[in-house]
Amino acid sequence: MPPRLRRGPGRPVELSDAIGKATSKASGKAIEAELKKKNGKAVWEIEVLADSGKVVEVDVDADTGDVVDSETQKK
């Protein structure tokens, strides 16, 4: 993992855990995931195809596992 995305001293949040949080938040199936740096923090950016048919982007903090943001993507 590049140093700029290195997670904090706690146990890092695994991708599978982040996907679980994201799919619970958006009620659907994960279709894409990427580790990114946003606002100085490492976050898992998960795109979820919601049961409604819309794509929802859910950001999960890579240190804590908390959902920090979500938004429905516009076409």
PDB file of C-alpha atoms in Angstrom:
ATOM      1  CA  MET A   1       0.000   0.000   0.000  1.00  0.00           C
ATOM      2  CA  PRO A   2       1.428   3.413  -0.886  1.00  0.00           C
ATOM      3  CA  PRO A   3       2.545   5.396   2.187  1.00  0.00           C
ATOM      4  CA  ARG A   4       0.082   8.202   1.492  1.00  0.00           C
ATOM      5  CA  LEU A   5      -2.771   5.739   2.080  1.00  0.00           C
ATOM      6  CA  ARG A   6      -1.288   3.948   5.066  1.00  0.00           C
ATOM      7  CA  ARG A   7      -3.928   3.442   7.717  1.00  0.00           C
ATOM      8  CA  GLY A   8      -3.634   4.442  11.353  1.00  0.00           C
ATOM      9  CA  PRO A   9      -2.214   2.453  14.259  1.00  0.00           C
ATOM     10  CA  GLY A  10      -5.437   0.527  14.932  1.00  0.00           C
ATOM     11  CA  ARG A  11      -6.451  -2.652  13.192  1.00  0.00           C
ATOM     12  CA  PRO A  12      -7.101  -1.731   9.559  1.00  0.00           C
ATOM     13  CA  VAL A  13     -10.586  -2.274   8.205  1.00  0.00           C
ATOM     14  CA  GLU A  14     -10.554  -5.097   5.682  1.00  0.00           C
ATOM     15  CA  LEU A  15     -12.254  -4.611   2.322  1.00  0.00           C
ATOM     16  CA  SER A  16     -14.803  -7.336   3.104  1.00  0.00           C
ATOM     17  CA  ASP A  17     -15.820  -5.501   6.305  1.00  0.00           C
ATOM     18  CA  ALA A  18     -16.102  -2.184   4.448  1.00  0.00           C
ATOM     19  CA  ILE A  19     -18.276  -3.818   1.785  1.00  0.00           C
ATOM     20  CA  GLY A  20     -20.527  -5.222   4.504  1.00  0.00           C
ATOM     21  CA  LYS A  21     -21.003  -1.745   5.987  1.00  0.00           C
ATOM     22  CA  ALA A  22     -21.641  -0.193   2.566  1.00  0.00           C
ATOM     23  CA  THR A  23     -24.152  -2.795   1.406  1.00  0.00           C
ATOM     24  CA  SER A  24     -26.021  -2.525   4.710  1.00  0.00           C
ATOM     25  CA  LYS A  25     -26.186   1.264   4.323  1.00  0.00           C
ATOM     26  CA  ALA A  26     -27.333   1.202   0.678  1.00  0.00           C
ATOM     27  CA  SER A  27     -29.254  -2.124   0.632  1.00  0.00           C
ATOM     28  CA  GLY A  28     -27.715  -3.676  -2.448  1.00  0.00           C
ATOM     29  CA  LYS A  29     -24.672  -5.342  -3.990  1.00  0.00           C
ATOM     30  CA  ALA A  30     -21.146  -3.895  -4.161  1.00  0.00           C
ATOM     31  CA  ILE A  31     -20.013  -3.383  -7.749  1.00  0.00           C
ATOM     32  CA  GLU A  32     -16.742  -1.486  -7.252  1.00  0.00           C
ATOM     33  CA  ALA A  33     -14.365  -0.685  -4.405  1.00  0.00           C
ATOM     34  CA  GLU A  34     -11.250   1.433  -4.109  1.00  0.00           C
ATOM     35  CA  LEU A  35      -9.041   2.674  -1.282  1.00  0.00           C
ATOM     36  CA  LYS A  36      -8.684   6.451  -1.561  1.00  0.00           C
ATOM     37  CA  LYS A  37      -7.423   9.390   0.439  1.00  0.00           C
ATOM     38  CA  LYS A  38     -10.132  11.975   1.140  1.00  0.00           C
ATOM     39  CA  ASN A  39      -9.743  14.968   3.443  1.00  0.00           C
ATOM     40  CA  GLY A  40      -6.449  13.537   4.691  1.00  0.00           C
ATOM     41  CA  LYS A  41      -7.965  10.178   5.697  1.00  0.00           C
ATOM     42  CA  ALA A  42      -7.903   6.756   4.077  1.00  0.00           C
ATOM     43  CA  VAL A  43     -11.404   5.645   3.088  1.00  0.00           C
ATOM     44  CA  TRP A  44     -12.843   2.708   1.252  1.00  0.00           C
ATOM     45  CA  GLU A  45     -14.999   4.126  -1.551  1.00  0.00           C
ATOM     46  CA  ILE A  46     -17.598   1.469  -2.341  1.00  0.00           C
ATOM     47  CA  GLU A  47     -20.103   1.711  -5.188  1.00  0.00           C
ATOM     48  CA  VAL A  48     -23.277  -0.218  -4.436  1.00  0.00           C
ATOM     49  CA  LEU A  49     -25.998  -1.137  -6.918  1.00  0.00           C
ATOM     50  CA  ALA A  50     -28.965  -0.567  -4.637  1.00  0.00           C
ATOM     51  CA  ASP A  51     -32.111  -2.661  -4.768  1.00  0.00           C
ATOM     52  CA  SER A  52     -33.788   0.429  -6.269  1.00  0.00           C
ATOM     53  CA  GLY A  53     -31.499   0.143  -9.320  1.00  0.00           C
ATOM     54  CA  LYS A  54     -29.547   3.297  -8.455  1.00  0.00           C
ATOM     55  CA  VAL A  55     -25.796   3.387  -7.804  1.00  0.00           C
ATOM     56  CA  VAL A  56     -24.883   4.660  -4.347  1.00  0.00           C
ATOM     57  CA  GLU A  57     -21.313   5.636  -3.425  1.00  0.00           C
ATOM     58  CA  VAL A  58     -20.561   4.863   0.216  1.00  0.00           C
ATOM     59  CA  ASP A  59     -17.348   5.992   1.950  1.00  0.00           C
ATOM     60  CA  VAL A  60     -16.158   3.854   4.867  1.00  0.00           C
ATOM     61  CA  ASP A  61     -13.347   5.117   7.121  1.00  0.00           C
ATOM     62  CA  ALA A  62     -10.442   2.673   6.690  1.00  0.00           C
ATOM     63  CA  ASP A  63      -9.366   3.122  10.333  1.00  0.00           C
ATOM     64  CA  THR A  64     -12.675   2.945  12.188  1.00  0.00           C
ATOM     65  CA  GLY A  65     -15.097   1.205   9.820  1.00  0.00           C
ATOM     66  CA  ASP A  66     -17.597   4.047  10.211  1.00  0.00           C
ATOM     67  CA  VAL A  67     -19.665   5.129   7.210  1.00  0.00           C
ATOM     68  CA  VAL A  68     -18.550   8.731   6.717  1.00  0.00           C
ATOM     69  CA  ASP A  69     -20.486   9.665   3.576  1.00  0.00           C
ATOM     70  CA  SER A  70     -22.939   8.306   1.036  1.00  0.00           C
ATOM     71  CA  GLU A  71     -24.563   9.748  -2.030  1.00  0.00           C
ATOM     72  CA  THR A  72     -26.677   8.505  -4.896  1.00  0.00           C
ATOM     73  CA  GLN A  73     -24.917   9.001  -8.205  1.00  0.00           C
ATOM     74  CA  LYS A  74     -26.758  10.906 -10.888  1.00  0.00           C
ATOM     75  CA  LYS A  75     -26.839   9.632 -14.447  1.00  0.00           C
TER      76      LYS A  75
END
